[in-house]
Structure formats: structure tokens, C-alpha cells
Amino acid sequence: MTLELRVNGTTQRVDSAPDTPLIFVLRNELKLTGAKLGCGLEQCGACAVLVDGEVTLSCVSSVESFEGKNIVTVEGIGASELGRLVQDAFVDATAAQCGYCTSGLVVAVTGLLSAQPNPDRDTVREALAPHLCRCGSHPRVLRAVEIAAGGS
Amino acid sequence: MSLNAYPRIKDWLGVQDNRLVLSSGKVDIGQRISTALIQIAHEELSLPFDRIRVAPVRTGLAPDEGITSGSNSIEQSGRAIRLATATLRAHVVAEAVRKFGGRDADWSLENGALHGPGANAPVDLLSIASELDMSLPVDLDASLREQGVERVRAPMRGMRDLVVGSYKFIHDLDLPGLLHARVVRPPHAKARLLDISQKGRERVAEARLRLVQDGSFLALVGADEWQVIDAAAKLQNACSWSDQDGLDDGDVFSLLTQSNAQRFTIVDSKPSDADIPAELGRVDAQARFERPFTLHGSLAPSAAMAEFSGGLLRVHTHSQGIYALRESMADSLGMSLEDVELTHAPGPGCYGHNGADDAAFEAALIAQEIPDTPILLKWTRADEHAWEPFGTAMAVELGAELDTDGNVSAYSAEAISGTHRGRPRPGPNRAGPARLLANHFRTEPIGPAPAAPNRNRHGGMHRNLDPIYAFADKRLVKNLVDGLPHRTSALRCLGGAVNNFALESFMDELAYAQSRDPVEFRLAHLKDARGIAVLKHLQNLLAERAGEAEALSTGVAYAQYKNAMTRVAVAVEIAVTEEAEIQLERATIVADAGRVIDRAGLEAQLEGGFLQAASWALCEEVTWDRDGITSLDWDSYPVLRFDQVPRIHVHIIDQPNEPAVGAGEAAPGPTLAAIGNALFNATGLRMRRLPLTGDAIRRQALSM
């Protein structure tokens, strides 16, 4: 059975079983390894992608539930001006230590700023609460959001 | 010491494709050591950052620098690269003088090129270097290059790749024909496999998956990762396991007693064979502080890739110590060292000994059964939560005798815990293999290994047990308890976290009991000038804020990691919610880490240390019952999230003429205490057992 997925602006045919969680299709079949598997339980945010502009976790919901939707992974985030701004802001703020949480956060911040261009600090903290970082790079991520918001 | 074992320039430096290649045995585990090494080479040789690269860390190629741990990377590898590049510079300048004339002082370096008399154009440093004899010794007294005030900072290695999703973690490795693997785990450490149901075996065969079995070690292997995950969960239900008596689910703190322990007197910050010293003559104050089993809780579950081909085993691992792991793996597999090659691949921040080594060995066991095929094994979230070697539960009992001024005249500290030393280092009785998890479950099991005391200065449990304060008289005892319910190993700071939590909470108690200012009370006992400067700097910052933060309660603490490394003073301002939960509002950190090499990296380590300790203090506790670990995910084992993160202000006192010392583990100890001290200030409750959850605070309030 073949499904059609729209990922990063192009339509792709995928052969994975329809109940496969989206992340495995992205990573293994489409070789988009930017989304990270951290828990497989929608508890850590490392697997975030944008689905029709909404920040969405990709580690539980089946690939078939994403048919007909517009998926943007961290690899495609830079196609938008806002996404590129967010990426540059993360680099400027060195907003990572080990970096395993980074792609999920880049996606989440892009999603947040496209909905709310100038969020206050508490709004940002709430919006990023689903995303874990164990190295403690939170202050730098918050700084990156400020930089990106200031530049957009 | 790294340079003793590897004394030649070429052990550390090479020139390839007109770029300088740095060799180091230290690996990136989120602490940015490779960025710092590039910075150091840049400072000594003026080479642009993009002409410096760091070689992969692989057995047989990289210098064996032991384990990447203990905040030692900058002191060891950093010093080696510093002196090797400084030596190389001297030789390059001498060669330029020989070729073109002038004196050493006539030649200057800029952007990787030499400018001097006799040369029409700038001379490329690396083209001269590539003609030199790199087997010359590293000059331990090589003169270091003067650094301008405005130094250019190396960008974090891999940062751009991270934000575009192209940075490759070990989990992202891919090779033609690669198979995915998952381990099917017993319900707990004591359980052993009795049987796999016929139906379970048939399902595996129908799905055309491979089942690898060695005793109670079971793994499923297949091409489709999700199919393997799904089938592994089902196979688990098809297995029956011997129950033994289940896990000991009694109060672990009741096991942490002197009578259960191997005891050592600590003299000169290390265990000695001296008799256990007599109790204090008079005890004016005493308290016991406790911390539960704690996870490393890496964001990515552990993983490894292994391939067994032509008698050679090649493994990619995010282990912190590839040489020690190689030896223990080769021993476990009955292979010779030369036939086992380990290469470091980037993993998540590990904060100590997590599941990385165990995953590497498990991948190797699987690869041996399925030769000529790359095997990518990933642990699940539940695997990591239940099977990584935890940070041990620990207690610290303190006592003090006070003089007529209320200052401490005699001090007693006893630390009591399981081992902090579970890494698979080779040792007597096959200690290395005995510390690899899968060996416990094989047909011919090896281990578990008994706890062996760490006898190094500030090693293991007794790290920072020796107080930084100049108490006239002190008795220090380490109590190592074997046979706790869970396997344990090194977690960031080892015993230093709880020892500092205890001492700095206790100092606060002593100060308040006498209505003395807690910072002044510490200063009255501190003799180290740089430590005093750090505390006074914090005191000044707090004085400036007085009046600004009326509604908040502040707690302070101070520590110098291993009494020899980075000095850190922490102030935490908190509010306590209606639900008795601590809300962190603001943190101020003052640190002296000697000469600053990578300021952003240093700040990040201090912030990260603060936030990890804040998570320990507020949230973290492993839970279990008779049938197994019950804290198996991020809901049942909560950790600090973005909405709990305070504003953090880091102030660094640069000491350009002092050696750079590591800072990765400097902040957590004082952070734990500063939060507890702030809670006392806010509520009058002195909490001596972590974590300080809303539930625990309410319980303590009701019991008063």
C-alpha cells in the first residue's frame, strides 16, 4: 500500500505500513533524520514537525493520519524567511549543548513565532514546555527566540 | 597525565589537506570540548577556524585519555593541545628563520601565515609545518602566544548543522543493508527468562525478524524499525520470567547506615587505612541529608552501531571511554583487542555513565550472531529509564562543635552511599565485563561486580566531603554500601552533589541559628582568597538588588569543585506557590574557572549545571516496586521544563594568569543547597531530603 505525503513542499510516495508513526517514515524512508526520537510517547518534543503550520509531535500518530496535510520538518524550515531567521538566531545564541533537542525546538519556535510574532517571555516558556532539554540550554533558547522575534 | 603517555607533537597534531588536524581522546558529550580545542589551536597558531579540524576519536588512532569525565577535559586534552600547538609554532618560526633569515622576533603570525624579512609574500604556516618532523617532543615549557583583549571565539562545532537537521547523531547513522535492533528486557534486574511461548516464536518467524538469544539476553532484529519496535513489545508479553523475590522495595534510606558499610577514613581528601576517628567530643548541631536514586536521563535513549565482519568487530558508540570499553568488550566476547575497533559518534548529553556502554556491548552481541551486517541498536525510553546505571541514593551526616564565637571548631562528615563507580573499566575478577549489563543475563553470566571503593583524591562518594572551610578539627568518613536494590554508577558530580548540598545547607542552618548573615558566616570560615572574592562578588550583586526583590526569598551557597577546580557562588530567588511548589524566579552565579578559554561554553556549562541541579532539587526521583522500576517515562519521572526555568545571570571572574579548570560539574552542588536555603528563607522549613516537591514540602509542613 502506498501513501502520499506532502513533505517540505514536495509530494512523496511512501511504502511504510499505514500504522507506522510518522517519525519512522520521515527518518528511515525519506531519510529526513532531523526529527529525533526521544521517547516515542509525545513527552519530550524532540520529534516536532509543522503540520499545516501547527507544531505537531511525530512519534505516535500514524503516517496515514498525515495524508493530504502539509508537513514541514527541520530540514525544510529554512525555506521560509521566518524559519531561516529562527535558525540563524539559534546559531547566534549558540542555543544548544548536545543538540538533541535542537531540531524540535527550531520547529517549535518557528511555529510559535508564525502564530505570535512578539510573544512575551512567559508565553514562550509555556509554548516550549512540551520540549525537554537535559543539558540546560534553556536560557540560550529563550535568547534565540528574542533574537528571532526582534528580527522578524 | 595525557602528555606523559603521548609526548610527541604528532600524537596531538597532524597536517592533512592543508588543514591542521587535532587528535584528542576526549569526546563531545554536550560540553563542547572540541570547540574549546579548536579555540586553543587557533589562539596559538592564528589559523582560521575552518582550517582546524578535530579527528574522529577511534581506538588505535586517538590518544588514550581515559574517560571523558570529572570536568578534566580542558586540563588534560586542553593543556596537551595548548602545548603541542605552542611547540609547533616555535618550530615553524625557527624554520622560517632558517629559510628566509631574520631572528625569531622578526616574524609575526596572522591568519595562519608568517610575515617576516626575506619572504616576498606571507608564508603559509601549515605548509612549513607539513615539512617538519612531527615526532619531536611537545615542549612542556613552550611559551604561549599573547592573546589580545578582544579574542575571536570559535563558533560551536556542528551548530549550523544542528539547526538545519543535518548533524548526525549515532541514531542517524545509516549504511546499506543496515538492520535495526531492540532488546527485549526482563521485568527487573533479578528476573531471568523461563520460556518464550510457541505463539511468540511463531510471530517472530512470520514477521521474518531475527531473534538473537544468549540466556536471558534477547533481541529482535529486522529491516523495518517500527516493525521491530512493535514486535519487541509483543514478544515481551510472550515471555515468562522467573520472579526470584522481586526487587527490595523497602525504604532505601534505612539501608544507608554505617553498620551496612565498608568504612574509610578520609585523610587529605582520599581514603586511608587509618582507624575510623572517634566521634566529636561535643555535638552542638547535627543533621542528615539525603538524595534518592537519580537518572542521568539523557534526552536520547542510548544507541550503538556494530558490524562483525571477517573476524573484526567495528562499533560506533557514544561511550565516554572507548579504550576501557573496548577492553571489557573484547574480554566479554573472547576476542583480542586488535580485532575490536571502537569509534566515538555523537550522542546526547550523558551527565555521566548512562546506557551508552551497555548499548555498545549489546549491539556487539547481536552483530556477532548476524555477521557482515551493520546492526543499529537503540534503547527505548523505558529501557533508558529502567536500565541505565542510576546515580546512587546517598546520605550525608554532619555534626559540628562550635567555639564561643559560634564558629565551627570541630566538624564531622560521614557520607553513605552505593557505588559511583560502575563504569566497565577492566579490573580484577573481570570487573569490566561484570559491569556490562548484558553479561548479567547471558547463558554464562558475568557479574554483577561488587562495589569497589574509589581511592582517588576527591574520587567517588568522598568528592567534596572534605569541607572547603578551614575548620580546625575534622573527622571525615566514607561509608560504601554494597547490595542496594539498583545498579549505580557515575552521575555528574558523583558524591560532590550531595556533599555540597549537605555542607552548604548545614552552614546555612548554623548561621540562622545564631542570627548571623549566611554569607558572612561562610566568609568567617573561608581562607582561600579567590573563593572569598567570588562570595563577596555575589554579596555585592545581592546588595545591589536589595529592595528590588521584596517578595522573593533568597538562598545562597558556595563550593569549589573538588576543592581545586572552579569556584562557584550561587544565589537563588524563589517564590512558593499556594500548592507549596517552588517557583524559581532568578539565579545569580559567580564563578572563577581560572583563565577563560571559551566564555560562551563556560557560561553554558554553568547555566546547564544550575538547571540540571534545579531539576534534581525540584523533581527527580527513581521509583520502583517489587515488580520493577515504575518511573519509566517523563511523566512518572518528571524533570525541569521550560516553564520552570528562571532568569539566570552568570558573572565570570577571569583569571588570565591562572590555569583553566573545568566547570562542567561546578554549579550543581551549590545550586541544590541554594534552593533548599531559599525554601527555608521562604517558609522556615528545613528540608534535608531531595527532591523538594510540593508534596514533600506539604508533608513536612504538616508534620511540624
PDB file of C-alpha atoms in Angstrom, chain A residues 16-17 19-21 24 27-28 31-46 59-60 74-78 84 86-103 105-106 121-122 124-142 146, chain B residues 29-32 156 159-160 162-169 171-174 180 182 224-226 229-230 295-301 347-349 351 378 380-382 492 583-584 599-601 603-605 607-609 611-612 615-616 620 632-637 639-648:
ATOM      1  CA  SER A  16       5.603   2.083   5.067  1.00  0.00           C
ATOM      2  CA  ALA A  17       2.727   0.314   6.784  1.00  0.00           C
ATOM      3  CA  ASP A  19       0.028   2.473  11.133  1.00  0.00           C
ATOM      4  CA  THR A  20       3.723   3.395  11.306  1.00  0.00           C
ATOM      5  CA  PRO A  21       4.260   6.544  13.354  1.00  0.00           C
ATOM      6  CA  PHE A  24       9.923   6.451  11.257  1.00  0.00           C
ATOM      7  CA  ARG A  27      13.701   9.231   9.172  1.00  0.00           C
ATOM      8  CA  ASN A  28      14.027   5.830   7.563  1.00  0.00           C
ATOM      9  CA  LYS A  31      15.998   9.923   5.073  1.00  0.00           C
ATOM     10  CA  LEU A  32      14.980  13.115   6.870  1.00  0.00           C
ATOM     11  CA  THR A  33      16.727  12.404  10.178  1.00  0.00           C
ATOM     12  CA  GLY A  34      16.317  15.920  11.580  1.00  0.00           C
ATOM     13  CA  ALA A  35      13.299  14.899  13.668  1.00  0.00           C
ATOM     14  CA  LYS A  36      14.650  12.959  16.660  1.00  0.00           C
ATOM     15  CA  LEU A  37      13.116  10.116  18.590  1.00  0.00           C
ATOM     16  CA  GLY A  38      13.445  10.865  22.293  1.00  0.00           C
ATOM     17  CA  CYS A  39      10.590   8.978  23.918  1.00  0.00           C
ATOM     18  CA  GLY A  40       8.014   7.721  21.429  1.00  0.00           C
ATOM     19  CA  LEU A  41       5.385   8.889  23.944  1.00  0.00           C
ATOM     20  CA  GLU A  42       4.803  12.537  22.961  1.00  0.00           C
ATOM     21  CA  GLN A  43       6.501  13.639  26.167  1.00  0.00           C
ATOM     22  CA  CYS A  44       9.775  15.255  25.073  1.00  0.00           C
ATOM     23  CA  GLY A  45       9.234  17.227  21.862  1.00  0.00           C
ATOM     24  CA  ALA A  46      12.392  16.115  20.028  1.00  0.00           C
ATOM     25  CA  CYS A  59       6.421   9.941  17.281  1.00  0.00           C
ATOM     26  CA  VAL A  60       2.983   8.423  17.952  1.00  0.00           C
ATOM     27  CA  VAL A  74      13.523  20.971  10.359  1.00  0.00           C
ATOM     28  CA  GLU A  75      15.230  20.266   7.025  1.00  0.00           C
ATOM     29  CA  GLY A  76      12.520  22.361   5.314  1.00  0.00           C
ATOM     30  CA  ILE A  77      12.153  25.079   7.941  1.00  0.00           C
ATOM     31  CA  GLY A  78      14.741  27.292   6.252  1.00  0.00           C
ATOM     32  CA  ARG A  84      15.720  30.919   8.400  1.00  0.00           C
ATOM     33  CA  VAL A  86      14.970  31.241  13.704  1.00  0.00           C
ATOM     34  CA  GLN A  87      17.833  29.015  12.541  1.00  0.00           C
ATOM     35  CA  ASP A  88      20.211  31.989  12.444  1.00  0.00           C
ATOM     36  CA  ALA A  89      19.049  33.112  15.879  1.00  0.00           C
ATOM     37  CA  PHE A  90      19.812  29.666  17.333  1.00  0.00           C
ATOM     38  CA  VAL A  91      23.298  29.869  15.821  1.00  0.00           C
ATOM     39  CA  ASP A  92      23.836  33.429  17.074  1.00  0.00           C
ATOM     40  CA  ALA A  93      22.744  32.500  20.590  1.00  0.00           C
ATOM     41  CA  THR A  94      24.594  29.146  20.492  1.00  0.00           C
ATOM     42  CA  ALA A  95      21.304  27.737  21.684  1.00  0.00           C
ATOM     43  CA  ALA A  96      22.399  24.127  22.138  1.00  0.00           C
ATOM     44  CA  GLN A  97      24.727  21.944  24.098  1.00  0.00           C
ATOM     45  CA  CYS A  98      24.423  18.356  22.923  1.00  0.00           C
ATOM     46  CA  GLY A  99      21.814  19.488  20.412  1.00  0.00           C
ATOM     47  CA  TYR A 100      19.475  16.502  20.512  1.00  0.00           C
ATOM     48  CA  CYS A 101      16.545  18.769  21.389  1.00  0.00           C
ATOM     49  CA  THR A 102      17.528  21.454  18.867  1.00  0.00           C
ATOM     50  CA  SER A 103      15.614  20.439  15.771  1.00  0.00           C
ATOM     51  CA  LEU A 105      12.939  23.473  19.265  1.00  0.00           C
ATOM     52  CA  VAL A 106      13.735  25.166  15.956  1.00  0.00           C
ATOM     53  CA  ARG A 121       8.790  35.601  27.898  1.00  0.00           C
ATOM     54  CA  ASP A 122       6.121  33.691  29.802  1.00  0.00           C
ATOM     55  CA  VAL A 124       7.476  31.485  25.132  1.00  0.00           C
ATOM     56  CA  ARG A 125       8.192  29.424  28.250  1.00  0.00           C
ATOM     57  CA  GLU A 126       4.675  27.967  28.146  1.00  0.00           C
ATOM     58  CA  ALA A 127       4.867  27.255  24.432  1.00  0.00           C
ATOM     59  CA  LEU A 128       8.176  25.424  24.808  1.00  0.00           C
ATOM     60  CA  ALA A 129       7.163  23.475  27.926  1.00  0.00           C
ATOM     61  CA  PRO A 130       6.418  20.307  25.886  1.00  0.00           C
ATOM     62  CA  HIS A 131      10.089  20.292  24.811  1.00  0.00           C
ATOM     63  CA  LEU A 132      12.697  18.832  27.123  1.00  0.00           C
ATOM     64  CA  CYS A 133      16.323  19.897  27.191  1.00  0.00           C
ATOM     65  CA  ARG A 134      18.521  17.979  29.624  1.00  0.00           C
ATOM     66  CA  CYS A 135      21.724  19.986  29.125  1.00  0.00           C
ATOM     67  CA  GLY A 136      20.154  23.196  30.416  1.00  0.00           C
ATOM     68  CA  SER A 137      20.459  25.288  27.281  1.00  0.00           C
ATOM     69  CA  HIS A 138      17.028  26.810  28.003  1.00  0.00           C
ATOM     70  CA  PRO A 139      18.345  30.353  28.650  1.00  0.00           C
ATOM     71  CA  ARG A 140      20.076  30.355  25.268  1.00  0.00           C
ATOM     72  CA  VAL A 141      16.998  29.036  23.519  1.00  0.00           C
ATOM     73  CA  LEU A 142      14.927  31.809  25.133  1.00  0.00           C
ATOM     74  CA  GLU A 146      14.143  37.037  21.453  1.00  0.00           C
TER      75      GLU A 146
ATOM     76  CA  ILE B  29      29.196  14.975  25.259  1.00  0.00           C
ATOM     77  CA  GLY B  30      27.489  18.346  25.074  1.00  0.00           C
ATOM     78  CA  GLN B  31      30.306  20.173  26.850  1.00  0.00           C
ATOM     79  CA  ARG B  32      31.900  21.465  23.619  1.00  0.00           C
ATOM     80  CA  MET B 156      30.271  25.952  18.270  1.00  0.00           C
ATOM     81  CA  MET B 159      25.812  24.320  15.488  1.00  0.00           C
ATOM     82  CA  ARG B 160      24.753  25.186  11.925  1.00  0.00           C
ATOM     83  CA  LEU B 162      22.029  21.135  14.178  1.00  0.00           C
ATOM     84  CA  VAL B 163      19.611  23.888  13.186  1.00  0.00           C
ATOM     85  CA  VAL B 164      19.173  22.591   9.636  1.00  0.00           C
ATOM     86  CA  GLY B 165      18.792  18.984  10.768  1.00  0.00           C
ATOM     87  CA  SER B 166      21.915  17.617   9.090  1.00  0.00           C
ATOM     88  CA  TYR B 167      24.007  16.957  12.217  1.00  0.00           C
ATOM     89  CA  LYS B 168      24.427  13.197  12.509  1.00  0.00           C
ATOM     90  CA  PHE B 169      23.925  11.635  15.898  1.00  0.00           C
ATOM     91  CA  HIS B 171      20.964   7.346  15.985  1.00  0.00           C
ATOM     92  CA  ASP B 172      21.099   8.791  12.485  1.00  0.00           C
ATOM     93  CA  LEU B 173      23.840   6.503  11.134  1.00  0.00           C
ATOM     94  CA  ASP B 174      22.789   4.646   8.038  1.00  0.00           C
ATOM     95  CA  HIS B 180      17.503  -2.261  13.378  1.00  0.00           C
ATOM     96  CA  ARG B 182      15.699  -3.713  20.028  1.00  0.00           C
ATOM     97  CA  ASP B 224      11.876  -2.053   9.406  1.00  0.00           C
ATOM     98  CA  GLU B 225      12.488  -0.141  12.632  1.00  0.00           C
ATOM     99  CA  TRP B 226       8.846   0.299  13.602  1.00  0.00           C
ATOM    100  CA  ILE B 229       9.772  -1.995  17.999  1.00  0.00           C
ATOM    101  CA  ASP B 230       6.222  -3.259  17.728  1.00  0.00           C
ATOM    102  CA  LEU B 295      18.616   9.194  36.492  1.00  0.00           C
ATOM    103  CA  HIS B 296      21.100  10.612  34.058  1.00  0.00           C
ATOM    104  CA  GLY B 297      18.010  10.859  31.897  1.00  0.00           C
ATOM    105  CA  SER B 298      19.675  11.564  28.578  1.00  0.00           C
ATOM    106  CA  LEU B 299      17.217  13.034  26.113  1.00  0.00           C
ATOM    107  CA  ALA B 300      18.064  10.344  23.566  1.00  0.00           C
ATOM    108  CA  PRO B 301      17.933   6.740  24.665  1.00  0.00           C
ATOM    109  CA  GLY B 347      25.280  11.078  21.348  1.00  0.00           C
ATOM    110  CA  PRO B 348      23.054  13.062  23.670  1.00  0.00           C
ATOM    111  CA  GLY B 349      24.420  14.832  26.730  1.00  0.00           C
ATOM    112  CA  TYR B 351      25.902  13.683  32.507  1.00  0.00           C
ATOM    113  CA  LYS B 378      18.562   1.762  20.034  1.00  0.00           C
ATOM    114  CA  THR B 380      13.691   2.589  24.151  1.00  0.00           C
ATOM    115  CA  ARG B 381      12.728   5.355  26.563  1.00  0.00           C
ATOM    116  CA  ALA B 382      11.656   2.723  29.092  1.00  0.00           C
ATOM    117  CA  ARG B 492      27.551  14.312  37.158  1.00  0.00           C
ATOM    118  CA  GLN B 583       8.947  28.538  41.634  1.00  0.00           C
ATOM    119  CA  LEU B 584      12.457  29.545  40.611  1.00  0.00           C
ATOM    120  CA  ARG B 599      33.444  32.137  27.588  1.00  0.00           C
ATOM    121  CA  ALA B 600      30.161  31.146  25.986  1.00  0.00           C
ATOM    122  CA  GLY B 601      30.944  27.473  26.565  1.00  0.00           C
ATOM    123  CA  GLU B 603      28.650  30.133  30.779  1.00  0.00           C
ATOM    124  CA  ALA B 604      26.665  27.362  29.131  1.00  0.00           C
ATOM    125  CA  GLN B 605      28.236  24.758  31.424  1.00  0.00           C
ATOM    126  CA  GLU B 607      23.830  27.522  33.375  1.00  0.00           C
ATOM    127  CA  GLY B 608      23.417  23.888  32.394  1.00  0.00           C
ATOM    128  CA  GLY B 609      24.820  22.725  35.721  1.00  0.00           C
ATOM    129  CA  LEU B 611      19.415  23.823  35.604  1.00  0.00           C
ATOM    130  CA  GLN B 612      20.222  20.142  35.916  1.00  0.00           C
ATOM    131  CA  SER B 615      15.732  19.623  38.154  1.00  0.00           C
ATOM    132  CA  TRP B 616      17.283  17.238  40.707  1.00  0.00           C
ATOM    133  CA  GLU B 620      13.878  13.899  40.207  1.00  0.00           C
ATOM    134  CA  LEU B 632       9.628   4.637  33.141  1.00  0.00           C
ATOM    135  CA  ASP B 633       8.952   7.852  31.253  1.00  0.00           C
ATOM    136  CA  TRP B 634       8.944  11.646  31.584  1.00  0.00           C
ATOM    137  CA  ASP B 635       5.522  11.666  33.288  1.00  0.00           C
ATOM    138  CA  SER B 636       6.453   9.228  36.023  1.00  0.00           C
ATOM    139  CA  TYR B 637       9.941  10.736  36.259  1.00  0.00           C
ATOM    140  CA  VAL B 639      12.195  16.799  35.012  1.00  0.00           C
ATOM    141  CA  LEU B 640      12.515  20.568  34.805  1.00  0.00           C
ATOM    142  CA  ARG B 641      10.713  22.089  31.822  1.00  0.00           C
ATOM    143  CA  PHE B 642      10.908  25.469  30.088  1.00  0.00           C
ATOM    144  CA  ASP B 643       8.083  26.967  32.136  1.00  0.00           C
ATOM    145  CA  GLN B 644      10.084  26.320  35.329  1.00  0.00           C
ATOM    146  CA  VAL B 645      13.305  27.951  34.138  1.00  0.00           C
ATOM    147  CA  PRO B 646      14.300  31.168  35.931  1.00  0.00           C
ATOM    148  CA  ARG B 647      16.341  34.051  34.608  1.00  0.00           C
ATOM    149  CA  ILE B 648      19.989  33.180  35.133  1.00  0.00           C
TER     150      ILE B 648
END
